[in-house]
């Protein structure tokens, strides 16, 4: 057995990193479709109980958190706990619940409170706009430079596909600002692409929604969010207005840092591939799968960590199977890794700290006016 | 007004349309009941009628749009059950009388096990006394008022003929138990076709015939007596030309009977048909023309048997506005509500359920007649 494994590994190493041919891509699609079909067959009351449990947890954390913030007048300790509970609730709402529900992972339940068409989350970005930019643009055109605007968010230079500009020299600071204001960044993301408020619209960039509609939805959602955390809940606390307002602000910031960090860890560690439009014209399903594996990166960690990331710690599996209930990704990743190894496809995974360090490395590296990446570095920032 | 304000507050504070929705995960009640969209239906009894039919009796409570539950005999309700974590709705005819609802607050649904059905064979073992299900308000126009003028008391003598085939007896059971005593000036007759020993619900009808002079009943055995014939019709009523006729049964039986009645010169207006139940999948012939109805735009499109286009393409070709994104089944932007019918998912290579659910228009090909909210 050991001998066989050795042989197999030798064979795999020989093929490792080689581009797959059409035949292999076809086979890859069949293999991965099989993993998906197997998981979907098991989807049922387990998933229903799971997501309902998470929603109950989120609601309990939110209520407890908001109460603790008011109790902060007795001891600052309460205030601190309140911030942590409320931010945990917001993180669950945005990631394990919101992000996944909006992908339609629970639509099969026919439950109107967990339906992708009607769900709204605790985030400045309206779920409608999120679905268009994230579900459609990002998930369809993952890491295709010029089509997937999530690659750098139009603010950061993260590969040598973009030429260096002066503003890239301080892009690490830009990145920190983006992380701090992350929910506003994504709320603004679609309108930024459409150049709604400033800048000139790129030619040939078609839009599904007219600009007035975008503005209307943006203002109505963001007004509600501001009213909630910075006016109504603080007012309900009466004399403790400021304490509650600051608590809500802190919880929002913690959520922003966490979501931004996890999302950056999913796509921008070193060794994640970028693609050009040309390579992906009329691509087969196999090639789409191939690109999803090469363009995403995983994080390892305990169960609670996976839950708090909304299972985006399994970014590879999420990109392969966006409609499969996310709590199944950890289990599915075992099979996906075997398949990736079979075809010699690089499967990017690592601990939170090592992946995040490499994200920082990428942001810093491309802030310098380096041109085309060559030599040893090319392996860190590969282009397909 | 106050309601609107609380809902606005709920949306602002909790991003849920109502406070009820925000707290709904803490309740074991069906979500549609909590939200006031369906009535609560508690199982009182579930009893077999014969080998492939059973009766489910439910206590109905709650309100929908501030109205308590009521129905007209002959109508159906949608019953919502939860199967493997998933809410599924199916239409079933009410077989019980109005009096039963008024006295006990219960209704009875008499259900046939569809041989390849996902719900009806399963339901009989899956639910037990005390379980909480949900039902919709009553729907359908297979009711007596369809043949009566507005003021029934002014009515001159009138003949009403019911023709039932097999499990098609259910609406007539409700109609007869509810109406025969109340309309002494109407002559009711029932021709009831079923295989020998399979005449479900007939005890009450036999008793009713003994009690009421204005009701006559004929039980026919399809093996012995064959299909509905002129002899059967004349055997039960003398005034066929002045009769309002209601037919409910298997599609072939309804088609044949209707053809026979038209042939002898009856007007189509006098004939009322009830298409009960949706085709279960084993009866589906994929290579036939299908109707695609878009409800929002009120368009009805006939799709030829060779046309295997997706619903998104069909919508676009017929100027039905539809949202879309990737067009390859990834992004879910084209999700829309299918009200009824079976679609084929060209990506997962699976067939959908027959009832209401969300589907991705860009990868769904209609297999049967489908109704889509677009």
PDB file of C-alpha atoms in Angstrom, chain A residues 242-351:
ATOM      1  CA  UNK A 242     -23.820  57.507  24.020  1.00  0.00           C
ATOM      2  CA  UNK A 243     -22.761  54.225  25.586  1.00  0.00           C
ATOM      3  CA  UNK A 244     -25.100  52.216  23.357  1.00  0.00           C
ATOM      4  CA  UNK A 245     -24.138  54.233  20.272  1.00  0.00           C
ATOM      5  CA  UNK A 246     -20.453  53.574  20.884  1.00  0.00           C
ATOM      6  CA  UNK A 247     -21.151  49.920  21.584  1.00  0.00           C
ATOM      7  CA  UNK A 248     -22.996  49.538  18.279  1.00  0.00           C
ATOM      8  CA  UNK A 249     -20.196  51.340  16.469  1.00  0.00           C
ATOM      9  CA  UNK A 250     -17.618  49.025  18.039  1.00  0.00           C
ATOM     10  CA  UNK A 251     -19.647  45.927  17.123  1.00  0.00           C
ATOM     11  CA  UNK A 252     -19.988  47.124  13.526  1.00  0.00           C
ATOM     12  CA  UNK A 253     -16.249  47.765  13.318  1.00  0.00           C
ATOM     13  CA  UNK A 254     -15.366  44.337  14.706  1.00  0.00           C
ATOM     14  CA  UNK A 255     -17.704  42.748  12.180  1.00  0.00           C
ATOM     15  CA  UNK A 256     -16.140  44.821   9.390  1.00  0.00           C
ATOM     16  CA  UNK A 257     -12.595  43.757  10.310  1.00  0.00           C
ATOM     17  CA  UNK A 258     -13.575  40.118  10.629  1.00  0.00           C
ATOM     18  CA  UNK A 259     -15.521  39.835   7.365  1.00  0.00           C
ATOM     19  CA  UNK A 260     -12.923  41.774   5.405  1.00  0.00           C
ATOM     20  CA  UNK A 261     -10.080  39.664   6.800  1.00  0.00           C
ATOM     21  CA  UNK A 262     -11.831  36.380   6.053  1.00  0.00           C
ATOM     22  CA  UNK A 263     -12.756  37.467   2.549  1.00  0.00           C
ATOM     23  CA  UNK A 264      -9.215  38.623   1.800  1.00  0.00           C
ATOM     24  CA  UNK A 265      -7.944  35.280   3.082  1.00  0.00           C
ATOM     25  CA  UNK A 266     -10.251  33.511   0.625  1.00  0.00           C
ATOM     26  CA  UNK A 267      -8.883  35.073  -2.542  1.00  0.00           C
ATOM     27  CA  UNK A 268      -5.667  37.026  -2.022  1.00  0.00           C
ATOM     28  CA  UNK A 269      -3.121  34.767  -0.308  1.00  0.00           C
ATOM     29  CA  UNK A 270      -0.007  34.026  -2.362  1.00  0.00           C
ATOM     30  CA  UNK A 271      -0.251  31.217  -4.943  1.00  0.00           C
ATOM     31  CA  UNK A 272      -3.827  32.141  -5.870  1.00  0.00           C
ATOM     32  CA  UNK A 273      -4.181  32.393  -9.651  1.00  0.00           C
ATOM     33  CA  UNK A 274      -5.528  35.231 -11.753  1.00  0.00           C
ATOM     34  CA  UNK A 275      -7.032  34.792 -15.205  1.00  0.00           C
ATOM     35  CA  UNK A 276      -7.644  36.866 -18.297  1.00  0.00           C
ATOM     36  CA  UNK A 277     -10.938  37.234 -20.092  1.00  0.00           C
ATOM     37  CA  UNK A 278      -9.537  35.535 -23.146  1.00  0.00           C
ATOM     38  CA  UNK A 279      -8.683  32.321 -21.327  1.00  0.00           C
ATOM     39  CA  UNK A 280     -12.235  32.073 -20.083  1.00  0.00           C
ATOM     40  CA  UNK A 281     -14.191  32.769 -23.241  1.00  0.00           C
ATOM     41  CA  UNK A 282     -16.773  30.036 -23.799  1.00  0.00           C
ATOM     42  CA  UNK A 283     -15.192  28.028 -21.040  1.00  0.00           C
ATOM     43  CA  UNK A 284     -16.433  24.528 -20.298  1.00  0.00           C
ATOM     44  CA  UNK A 285     -17.922  23.551 -16.966  1.00  0.00           C
ATOM     45  CA  UNK A 286     -14.703  21.683 -16.223  1.00  0.00           C
ATOM     46  CA  UNK A 287     -12.660  24.808 -16.836  1.00  0.00           C
ATOM     47  CA  UNK A 288     -14.973  26.849 -14.660  1.00  0.00           C
ATOM     48  CA  UNK A 289     -14.460  24.342 -11.846  1.00  0.00           C
ATOM     49  CA  UNK A 290     -10.695  24.395 -12.493  1.00  0.00           C
ATOM     50  CA  UNK A 291     -10.628  28.189 -12.226  1.00  0.00           C
ATOM     51  CA  UNK A 292     -12.626  28.137  -8.985  1.00  0.00           C
ATOM     52  CA  UNK A 293     -10.070  25.847  -7.310  1.00  0.00           C
ATOM     53  CA  UNK A 294      -7.092  27.848  -8.575  1.00  0.00           C
ATOM     54  CA  UNK A 295      -8.674  31.168  -7.690  1.00  0.00           C
ATOM     55  CA  UNK A 296      -9.631  30.436  -4.088  1.00  0.00           C
ATOM     56  CA  UNK A 297      -7.876  29.590  -0.836  1.00  0.00           C
ATOM     57  CA  UNK A 298      -8.954  27.773   2.315  1.00  0.00           C
ATOM     58  CA  UNK A 299      -8.337  28.258   6.014  1.00  0.00           C
ATOM     59  CA  UNK A 300      -7.984  25.445   8.499  1.00  0.00           C
ATOM     60  CA  UNK A 301      -9.374  25.693  11.999  1.00  0.00           C
ATOM     61  CA  UNK A 302     -11.782  24.328  14.591  1.00  0.00           C
ATOM     62  CA  UNK A 303     -15.541  24.054  14.077  1.00  0.00           C
ATOM     63  CA  UNK A 304     -16.435  27.362  15.771  1.00  0.00           C
ATOM     64  CA  UNK A 305     -13.990  29.113  13.491  1.00  0.00           C
ATOM     65  CA  UNK A 306     -15.593  27.644  10.369  1.00  0.00           C
ATOM     66  CA  UNK A 307     -19.025  28.732  11.615  1.00  0.00           C
ATOM     67  CA  UNK A 308     -17.863  32.283  12.313  1.00  0.00           C
ATOM     68  CA  UNK A 309     -16.449  32.524   8.800  1.00  0.00           C
ATOM     69  CA  UNK A 310     -19.768  31.327   7.397  1.00  0.00           C
ATOM     70  CA  UNK A 311     -17.692  28.388   6.146  1.00  0.00           C
ATOM     71  CA  UNK A 312     -15.876  30.749   3.800  1.00  0.00           C
ATOM     72  CA  UNK A 313     -12.877  29.120   5.426  1.00  0.00           C
ATOM     73  CA  UNK A 314     -13.726  26.518   2.767  1.00  0.00           C
ATOM     74  CA  UNK A 315     -13.611  29.115   0.018  1.00  0.00           C
ATOM     75  CA  UNK A 316     -12.590  26.504  -2.570  1.00  0.00           C
ATOM     76  CA  UNK A 317     -15.641  24.349  -1.873  1.00  0.00           C
ATOM     77  CA  UNK A 318     -17.853  27.422  -1.657  1.00  0.00           C
ATOM     78  CA  UNK A 319     -16.731  28.531  -5.100  1.00  0.00           C
ATOM     79  CA  UNK A 320     -17.216  25.068  -6.538  1.00  0.00           C
ATOM     80  CA  UNK A 321     -20.609  24.516  -4.936  1.00  0.00           C
ATOM     81  CA  UNK A 322     -22.142  27.893  -3.994  1.00  0.00           C
ATOM     82  CA  UNK A 323     -25.646  26.448  -3.670  1.00  0.00           C
ATOM     83  CA  UNK A 324     -24.774  23.574  -1.310  1.00  0.00           C
ATOM     84  CA  UNK A 325     -25.501  24.364   2.378  1.00  0.00           C
ATOM     85  CA  UNK A 326     -22.149  25.665   3.596  1.00  0.00           C
ATOM     86  CA  UNK A 327     -21.868  23.636   6.784  1.00  0.00           C
ATOM     87  CA  UNK A 328     -21.232  20.635   4.516  1.00  0.00           C
ATOM     88  CA  UNK A 329     -18.064  22.114   2.989  1.00  0.00           C
ATOM     89  CA  UNK A 330     -15.652  20.834   5.642  1.00  0.00           C
ATOM     90  CA  UNK A 331     -16.735  17.275   4.910  1.00  0.00           C
ATOM     91  CA  UNK A 332     -16.757  17.836   1.148  1.00  0.00           C
ATOM     92  CA  UNK A 333     -13.273  19.359   1.196  1.00  0.00           C
ATOM     93  CA  UNK A 334     -11.780  15.935   1.898  1.00  0.00           C
ATOM     94  CA  UNK A 335     -13.128  14.592  -1.379  1.00  0.00           C
ATOM     95  CA  UNK A 336     -12.254  17.769  -3.269  1.00  0.00           C
ATOM     96  CA  UNK A 337      -8.653  17.558  -2.093  1.00  0.00           C
ATOM     97  CA  UNK A 338      -8.378  13.997  -3.315  1.00  0.00           C
ATOM     98  CA  UNK A 339      -9.750  15.046  -6.705  1.00  0.00           C
ATOM     99  CA  UNK A 340      -7.442  18.069  -6.887  1.00  0.00           C
ATOM    100  CA  UNK A 341      -4.474  15.803  -6.127  1.00  0.00           C
ATOM    101  CA  UNK A 342      -5.600  13.338  -8.787  1.00  0.00           C
ATOM    102  CA  UNK A 343      -5.321  16.024 -11.469  1.00  0.00           C
ATOM    103  CA  UNK A 344      -2.317  17.765  -9.949  1.00  0.00           C
ATOM    104  CA  UNK A 345      -4.283  20.942  -9.269  1.00  0.00           C
ATOM    105  CA  UNK A 346      -2.828  23.215  -6.609  1.00  0.00           C
ATOM    106  CA  UNK A 347      -5.186  23.246  -3.614  1.00  0.00           C
ATOM    107  CA  UNK A 348      -4.442  26.317  -1.555  1.00  0.00           C
ATOM    108  CA  UNK A 349      -4.977  25.833   2.168  1.00  0.00           C
ATOM    109  CA  UNK A 350      -3.321  26.843   5.421  1.00  0.00           C
ATOM    110  CA  UNK A 351      -3.804  28.186   8.906  1.00  0.00           C
TER     111      UNK A 351
END
